[in-house]
Amino acid sequence: MSDGTETPAPLPPAGAQVPAADIPAATREEDAVALRAGEAPPSRTFWASLNNPFAVGFSLTLGGLVALLLGLAFSNLSTVIIYVVFALFAALGLDPLVRLLERHHVTRAWGIVTVYAAFALVLVGVLWLIIPTVIRQITQFVRDIPHLISSFQASDVYAWLQDNFGDQVGTIVNQIRTFLTDPGNIAAIGGGVVQVGVTIGTTISGLIIVLVLSLYFLASLPTMKVSFTRLAPARNRARISSLTEQITDSIGGYLGGMVILALCNSIITFFLYLFLGLPFPLLLAVTAFCLTLIPLVGSVLFWIVGSVIALFTSPLSALIFAVIYLVYMQLEAYVLTPRVMNRTISVPGSLVVIGALVGGTLLGLLGALVAIPVTASILLIIKQVVIPRQDAKV
């Protein structure tokens, strides 16, 4: 017998499918709007499954543990990852030369052999000519440090500094002389003789690993592109293939352009030091090549280093070098760089600075080298994938 009260309908069990008729009209309307926008219906999202807290908590905990293990693995394998990234970028930098030979009816295998043989001959020749001279000039530079400091103390620049700043200038210069002429301090800077040997061995083994990996990457680069494209749905493969080609071409062109610009810097430095009668022209040329590979700050950093080293020999020669190299930096920025980098994607200056800072913080020199092409690739993906997808949502 009814007492006039209505018994509430029993709740469906957790995880059971709720009939469409039982879903409120407002929720059904929200689901329809989300489906038209290509998004997940609100009634079937993560928050709708919170009625089973044990499963949700277990999933979150398991996901956190997996993320922690992946982070530890990435941290332990950071050196290997750097080698792989460096080798991949080296392969992308050499790929334009191989493709150039392919356009002249040379098979890819023989093109790779030709490019690596030429690269090996140039590297061996340069090392054969430069390393003995550079070692000799480094030894001479260390021996000449007291003489260079004495010449600096006899110059007008030192007299002007002493007149304006007092005897503190002489005290600082004497402390620098004492520090640089003590072999123990030099060894301490390098971490000791054993640490220097370990660093040299690690560097050589790393270079060998990078060269071998880059050879494998260069040989299998077309297959890698095809395999990457096939991971996408068939309807999107044509666009992804075109996007992949643009990214790899831009990275290869950028790396080749950076090497050309660094070579121009080293040649200018060598002849400036030679004609001005400054010491160690070959050593400074090698230093210029290595430093100017760093984007944004490389040229400015070497301009300071080259000017300071020249200042110890002759203030007038140092001034001439600083002025001429500064003019060359402007010529490189406004004439050479646009011509050499004509195959790369233009990147706004603010993003170049941010990308270089982030890359340098995460991966050091390697991160600074690859920051600009990675930033350009991300911009290309945003322009050709993300923005068209957002424009299609009306």
Coordinates of C-alpha atoms in Angstrom, one line a residue:
M1 CA 0.0 0.0 0.0
S2 CA 1.4 3.3 -1.0
D3 CA 2.1 6.0 1.6
G4 CA 2.1 8.8 -0.9
T5 CA 5.9 9.2 -1.2
E6 CA 7.9 8.3 -4.3
T7 CA 10.9 5.9 -4.1
P8 CA 14.0 7.4 -5.9
A9 CA 15.2 5.4 -8.9
P10 CA 18.2 3.2 -8.1
L11 CA 21.6 4.6 -9.4
P12 CA 23.3 2.6 -12.3
P13 CA 26.3 0.6 -11.3
A14 CA 29.8 2.2 -11.8
G15 CA 31.1 1.9 -15.3
A16 CA 27.7 0.9 -16.8
Q17 CA 26.5 2.6 -20.0
V18 CA 23.8 5.1 -19.2
P19 CA 20.9 5.1 -21.8
A20 CA 20.7 8.2 -24.0
A21 CA 17.2 8.8 -22.7
D22 CA 18.4 9.1 -19.1
I23 CA 21.0 11.7 -20.0
P24 CA 19.8 15.2 -19.2
A25 CA 18.9 17.3 -22.3
A26 CA 21.5 20.0 -21.4
T27 CA 24.3 17.3 -21.2
R28 CA 23.2 15.9 -24.6
E29 CA 23.3 19.3 -26.1
E30 CA 26.8 19.9 -24.7
D31 CA 27.9 16.5 -26.1
A32 CA 26.6 17.4 -29.6
V33 CA 28.4 20.8 -29.6
A34 CA 31.7 19.1 -28.5
L35 CA 31.3 16.4 -31.2
R36 CA 30.8 19.0 -33.9
A37 CA 34.0 20.8 -32.7
G38 CA 35.9 17.5 -32.9
E39 CA 36.3 17.4 -29.1
A40 CA 35.5 14.7 -26.5
P41 CA 31.9 14.7 -25.2
P42 CA 31.8 16.1 -21.6
S43 CA 29.8 13.1 -20.4
R44 CA 32.6 10.7 -21.5
T45 CA 35.6 12.6 -20.3
F46 CA 37.9 11.9 -17.4
W47 CA 35.9 13.9 -14.9
A48 CA 32.8 11.8 -15.8
S49 CA 34.5 8.6 -14.6
L50 CA 35.3 9.9 -11.1
N51 CA 32.5 7.7 -9.8
N52 CA 35.2 4.9 -9.6
P53 CA 37.9 6.6 -7.5
F54 CA 40.0 3.4 -6.9
A55 CA 40.6 2.9 -10.7
V56 CA 41.3 6.6 -11.2
G57 CA 43.7 6.7 -8.3
F58 CA 45.5 3.6 -9.5
S59 CA 45.8 5.0 -13.0
L60 CA 47.2 8.3 -11.7
T61 CA 49.7 6.6 -9.5
L62 CA 50.8 4.2 -12.2
G63 CA 51.2 7.1 -14.6
G64 CA 53.3 9.1 -12.1
L65 CA 55.6 6.1 -11.6
V66 CA 56.0 5.7 -15.3
A67 CA 56.8 9.4 -15.7
L68 CA 59.4 9.2 -12.9
L69 CA 61.1 6.2 -14.5
L70 CA 61.2 7.9 -17.9
G71 CA 62.7 11.0 -16.3
L72 CA 65.4 8.9 -14.6
A73 CA 66.1 7.0 -17.8
F74 CA 66.4 10.3 -19.7
S75 CA 68.8 11.7 -17.1
N76 CA 71.0 8.6 -17.2
L77 CA 71.0 8.5 -21.0
S78 CA 71.5 12.2 -21.6
T79 CA 75.0 11.7 -23.1
V80 CA 73.7 9.1 -25.5
I81 CA 70.8 11.3 -26.5
I82 CA 73.2 14.2 -27.1
Y83 CA 75.3 11.9 -29.4
V84 CA 72.2 10.8 -31.3
V85 CA 70.9 14.4 -31.7
F86 CA 74.3 15.6 -32.8
A87 CA 74.7 12.8 -35.3
L88 CA 71.2 13.4 -36.7
F89 CA 71.9 17.0 -37.2
A90 CA 75.3 16.2 -38.8
A91 CA 73.5 13.8 -41.2
L92 CA 70.9 16.5 -42.1
G93 CA 73.8 19.0 -42.7
L94 CA 75.5 16.6 -45.1
D95 CA 72.3 15.4 -46.8
P96 CA 72.2 18.5 -49.2
L97 CA 75.6 17.6 -50.6
V98 CA 74.5 14.0 -51.1
R99 CA 71.3 15.1 -52.9
L100 CA 73.4 17.4 -55.0
L101 CA 75.4 14.5 -56.2
E102 CA 72.2 12.5 -56.8
R103 CA 71.0 15.2 -59.1
H104 CA 74.2 14.7 -61.1
H105 CA 73.3 11.0 -61.7
V106 CA 75.3 9.6 -58.8
T107 CA 73.7 6.9 -56.7
R108 CA 73.0 7.7 -53.0
A109 CA 75.5 5.1 -51.8
W110 CA 78.3 6.4 -53.9
G111 CA 77.3 10.0 -53.0
I112 CA 77.6 9.2 -49.3
V113 CA 81.0 7.5 -49.8
T114 CA 82.2 10.5 -51.8
V115 CA 80.9 13.1 -49.3
Y116 CA 82.4 11.2 -46.3
A117 CA 85.7 10.6 -48.1
A118 CA 86.0 14.3 -49.0
F119 CA 85.1 15.2 -45.4
A120 CA 87.6 12.8 -44.0
L121 CA 90.4 14.1 -46.4
V122 CA 89.6 17.7 -45.5
L123 CA 89.5 16.9 -41.7
V124 CA 92.8 14.9 -41.8
G125 CA 94.5 17.6 -43.9
V126 CA 93.3 20.4 -41.6
L127 CA 94.3 18.5 -38.5
W128 CA 97.7 17.6 -40.0
L129 CA 98.4 21.2 -40.8
I130 CA 96.8 22.9 -37.8
I131 CA 97.3 20.7 -34.7
P132 CA 101.1 20.9 -34.6
T133 CA 101.1 24.6 -35.2
V134 CA 98.3 25.2 -32.7
I135 CA 100.0 23.1 -30.1
R136 CA 103.3 25.0 -30.7
Q137 CA 101.5 28.4 -30.5
I138 CA 99.6 27.4 -27.3
T139 CA 103.0 26.4 -25.8
Q140 CA 104.5 29.7 -27.0
F141 CA 101.6 31.6 -25.7
V142 CA 101.9 30.1 -22.2
R143 CA 105.7 30.9 -22.2
D144 CA 105.1 34.4 -23.5
I145 CA 102.6 35.3 -20.8
P146 CA 105.1 37.2 -18.6
H147 CA 106.5 39.0 -21.6
L148 CA 103.0 40.0 -22.8
I149 CA 102.1 41.3 -19.4
S150 CA 105.4 43.2 -19.2
S151 CA 104.7 44.8 -22.6
F152 CA 101.2 45.7 -21.4
Q153 CA 102.6 47.4 -18.3
A154 CA 104.9 49.5 -20.5
S155 CA 102.1 50.6 -22.7
D156 CA 100.2 53.9 -22.6
V157 CA 96.9 52.1 -21.9
Y158 CA 98.4 50.7 -18.6
A159 CA 99.7 54.2 -17.7
W160 CA 96.2 55.7 -18.3
L161 CA 94.6 53.0 -16.2
Q162 CA 97.0 53.5 -13.4
D163 CA 96.5 57.3 -13.4
N164 CA 92.8 56.9 -13.2
F165 CA 92.4 53.8 -10.9
G166 CA 95.6 54.0 -8.8
D167 CA 97.9 51.2 -7.7
Q168 CA 95.1 48.7 -7.7
V169 CA 95.7 48.1 -11.4
G170 CA 99.3 47.0 -10.8
T171 CA 98.2 44.7 -8.0
I172 CA 95.6 43.0 -10.2
V173 CA 98.0 42.6 -13.1
N174 CA 100.7 41.1 -10.8
Q175 CA 98.1 38.7 -9.4
I176 CA 97.1 37.6 -12.9
R177 CA 100.8 37.1 -13.8
T178 CA 101.4 35.0 -10.7
F179 CA 98.3 32.9 -11.3
L180 CA 98.9 32.3 -15.0
T181 CA 102.6 31.4 -14.6
D182 CA 101.9 28.8 -11.9
P183 CA 101.5 25.4 -13.6
G184 CA 99.5 24.1 -10.6
N185 CA 96.8 26.7 -11.2
I186 CA 96.5 25.8 -14.9
A187 CA 96.2 22.1 -13.9
A188 CA 93.6 23.0 -11.3
I189 CA 91.5 24.9 -13.9
G190 CA 91.5 21.8 -16.1
G191 CA 90.7 19.5 -13.2
G192 CA 94.1 17.9 -13.0
V193 CA 96.2 16.0 -15.5
V194 CA 94.2 12.8 -15.2
Q195 CA 90.9 14.7 -15.7
V196 CA 92.3 16.4 -18.8
G197 CA 93.3 13.0 -20.2
V198 CA 89.8 11.6 -19.4
T199 CA 88.2 14.6 -21.1
I200 CA 90.3 14.3 -24.2
G201 CA 89.6 10.5 -24.4
T202 CA 85.8 11.1 -23.9
T203 CA 85.8 13.8 -26.6
I204 CA 87.6 11.6 -29.1
S205 CA 85.3 8.6 -28.5
G206 CA 82.3 10.9 -28.7
L207 CA 83.4 12.2 -32.0
I208 CA 83.9 8.7 -33.4
I209 CA 80.4 7.7 -32.1
V210 CA 78.8 10.8 -33.7
L211 CA 80.6 10.1 -37.1
V212 CA 79.5 6.5 -37.2
L213 CA 75.9 7.3 -36.2
S214 CA 75.8 10.2 -38.7
L215 CA 76.9 7.7 -41.4
Y216 CA 74.0 5.3 -40.6
F217 CA 71.5 8.2 -40.3
L218 CA 72.6 9.6 -43.6
A219 CA 72.3 6.2 -45.4
S220 CA 68.9 5.6 -43.9
L221 CA 67.5 9.1 -44.0
P222 CA 65.0 8.5 -46.9
T223 CA 63.7 5.3 -45.2
M224 CA 63.4 7.2 -41.9
K225 CA 61.3 9.9 -43.6
V226 CA 59.0 7.3 -45.2
S227 CA 58.6 5.4 -41.9
F228 CA 57.8 8.6 -40.1
T229 CA 55.2 9.6 -42.7
R230 CA 53.5 6.1 -42.5
L231 CA 52.8 6.7 -38.8
A232 CA 50.2 9.2 -39.8
P233 CA 46.8 8.5 -41.3
A234 CA 46.8 7.9 -45.0
R235 CA 44.8 11.1 -45.6
N236 CA 47.5 13.3 -44.0
R237 CA 50.6 11.6 -45.4
A238 CA 51.1 13.9 -48.3
R239 CA 51.0 17.0 -46.1
I240 CA 53.2 15.4 -43.5
S241 CA 55.7 14.3 -46.1
S242 CA 55.9 17.8 -47.5
L243 CA 56.3 19.3 -44.0
T244 CA 59.1 16.7 -43.2
E245 CA 61.0 17.7 -46.3
Q246 CA 60.7 21.4 -45.5
I247 CA 62.0 20.8 -42.0
T248 CA 64.9 18.6 -43.0
D249 CA 65.9 21.0 -45.8
S250 CA 65.8 24.0 -43.5
I251 CA 67.9 22.3 -40.9
G252 CA 70.5 21.1 -43.5
G253 CA 70.7 24.5 -45.0
Y254 CA 71.0 26.2 -41.6
L255 CA 73.9 24.0 -40.5
G256 CA 75.7 24.3 -43.8
G257 CA 75.3 28.1 -43.6
M258 CA 76.6 28.2 -40.0
V259 CA 79.8 26.3 -41.1
I260 CA 80.3 28.7 -44.1
L261 CA 79.9 31.8 -41.9
A262 CA 82.3 30.3 -39.2
L263 CA 84.8 29.6 -41.9
C264 CA 84.6 33.2 -43.2
N265 CA 85.2 34.5 -39.6
S266 CA 88.2 32.3 -39.2
I267 CA 89.7 33.4 -42.6
I268 CA 89.1 37.1 -41.7
T269 CA 90.7 36.6 -38.3
F270 CA 93.8 34.8 -39.7
F271 CA 94.6 37.5 -42.3
L272 CA 93.9 40.4 -39.8
Y273 CA 96.3 38.9 -37.2
L274 CA 98.8 38.1 -40.0
F275 CA 98.8 41.6 -41.6
L276 CA 98.7 43.5 -38.3
G277 CA 101.7 41.5 -37.0
L278 CA 99.8 40.0 -34.1
P279 CA 100.9 36.7 -32.5
F280 CA 99.2 33.3 -32.9
P281 CA 97.1 34.0 -36.1
L282 CA 96.4 30.3 -36.7
L283 CA 95.4 29.7 -33.1
L284 CA 93.0 32.6 -33.1
A285 CA 91.6 31.5 -36.5
V286 CA 90.7 28.1 -35.0
T287 CA 89.2 29.8 -31.9
A288 CA 87.2 32.1 -34.2
F289 CA 85.8 29.1 -36.1
C290 CA 84.7 27.3 -32.9
L291 CA 83.2 30.3 -31.2
T292 CA 81.3 31.7 -34.2
L293 CA 79.5 28.5 -34.6
I294 CA 77.5 29.6 -31.5
P295 CA 74.5 31.6 -32.8
L296 CA 73.9 35.2 -31.6
V297 CA 76.7 35.6 -29.2
G298 CA 79.6 33.8 -31.0
S299 CA 80.8 36.6 -33.1
V300 CA 80.6 39.2 -30.2
L301 CA 82.3 36.8 -27.9
F302 CA 85.2 36.3 -30.3
W303 CA 85.4 40.0 -31.0
I304 CA 86.1 40.5 -27.3
V305 CA 88.5 37.6 -27.0
G306 CA 90.5 38.6 -30.2
S307 CA 90.6 42.3 -29.2
V308 CA 91.8 41.5 -25.6
I309 CA 94.6 39.2 -26.8
A310 CA 95.7 41.8 -29.4
L311 CA 95.7 44.4 -26.7
F312 CA 98.6 42.7 -24.8
T313 CA 100.8 43.0 -27.9
S314 CA 99.9 46.5 -29.3
P315 CA 97.0 48.8 -28.3
L316 CA 97.0 50.4 -31.8
S317 CA 96.8 47.0 -33.5
A318 CA 94.1 45.9 -31.1
L319 CA 92.1 49.0 -31.9
I320 CA 92.5 48.4 -35.7
F321 CA 91.5 44.8 -35.3
A322 CA 88.5 45.7 -33.1
V323 CA 87.2 48.3 -35.7
I324 CA 87.7 46.1 -38.8
Y325 CA 86.2 43.0 -37.2
L326 CA 83.2 45.1 -36.0
V327 CA 82.7 46.3 -39.5
Y328 CA 82.9 42.7 -40.7
M329 CA 80.3 41.7 -38.1
Q330 CA 77.9 44.3 -39.6
L331 CA 78.7 43.1 -43.1
E332 CA 78.0 39.5 -42.0
A333 CA 74.8 40.4 -40.3
Y334 CA 73.2 42.4 -43.2
V335 CA 74.9 40.9 -46.3
L336 CA 76.4 37.5 -45.8
T337 CA 73.9 35.9 -43.4
P338 CA 70.8 36.7 -45.6
R339 CA 72.6 35.3 -48.7
V340 CA 73.9 32.2 -47.0
M341 CA 70.8 31.5 -45.0
N342 CA 68.4 32.0 -47.9
R343 CA 67.1 28.4 -47.6
T344 CA 66.3 28.5 -44.0
I345 CA 63.0 29.6 -42.4
S346 CA 62.9 33.2 -41.1
V347 CA 62.5 33.3 -37.3
P348 CA 61.6 36.5 -35.3
G349 CA 64.5 37.9 -33.4
S350 CA 62.8 37.5 -30.0
L351 CA 62.2 33.8 -30.6
V352 CA 65.8 33.4 -31.7
V353 CA 67.1 34.8 -28.4
I354 CA 64.6 32.7 -26.4
G355 CA 65.3 29.6 -28.3
A356 CA 69.1 30.0 -27.9
L357 CA 68.8 30.7 -24.2
V358 CA 66.5 27.6 -23.6
G359 CA 68.7 25.4 -25.8
G360 CA 71.9 26.5 -24.2
T361 CA 70.4 26.0 -20.7
L362 CA 69.2 22.5 -21.5
L363 CA 72.0 21.0 -23.7
G364 CA 74.8 23.5 -23.5
L365 CA 76.7 24.2 -26.7
L366 CA 74.7 21.6 -28.6
G367 CA 71.4 23.1 -27.5
A368 CA 72.6 26.6 -28.6
L369 CA 73.6 25.2 -32.0
V370 CA 70.3 23.4 -32.7
A371 CA 68.0 26.0 -31.1
I372 CA 67.3 28.1 -34.2
P373 CA 66.4 25.2 -36.6
V374 CA 64.3 23.6 -33.9
T375 CA 62.5 26.9 -33.3
A376 CA 62.0 27.3 -37.1
S377 CA 60.6 23.8 -37.3
I378 CA 58.1 24.4 -34.5
L379 CA 57.0 27.6 -36.2
L380 CA 56.5 25.8 -39.5
I381 CA 54.4 23.1 -37.8
I382 CA 52.3 25.9 -36.1
K383 CA 51.8 27.7 -39.4
Q384 CA 50.9 24.7 -41.5
V385 CA 49.1 22.4 -39.0
V386 CA 47.9 24.2 -35.9
I387 CA 46.7 27.5 -37.4
P388 CA 44.8 25.8 -40.3
R389 CA 43.1 23.4 -37.8
Q390 CA 42.0 26.3 -35.7
D391 CA 40.8 28.3 -38.7
A392 CA 38.6 25.3 -39.7
K393 CA 36.7 25.5 -36.3
V394 CA 33.9 28.0 -36.9

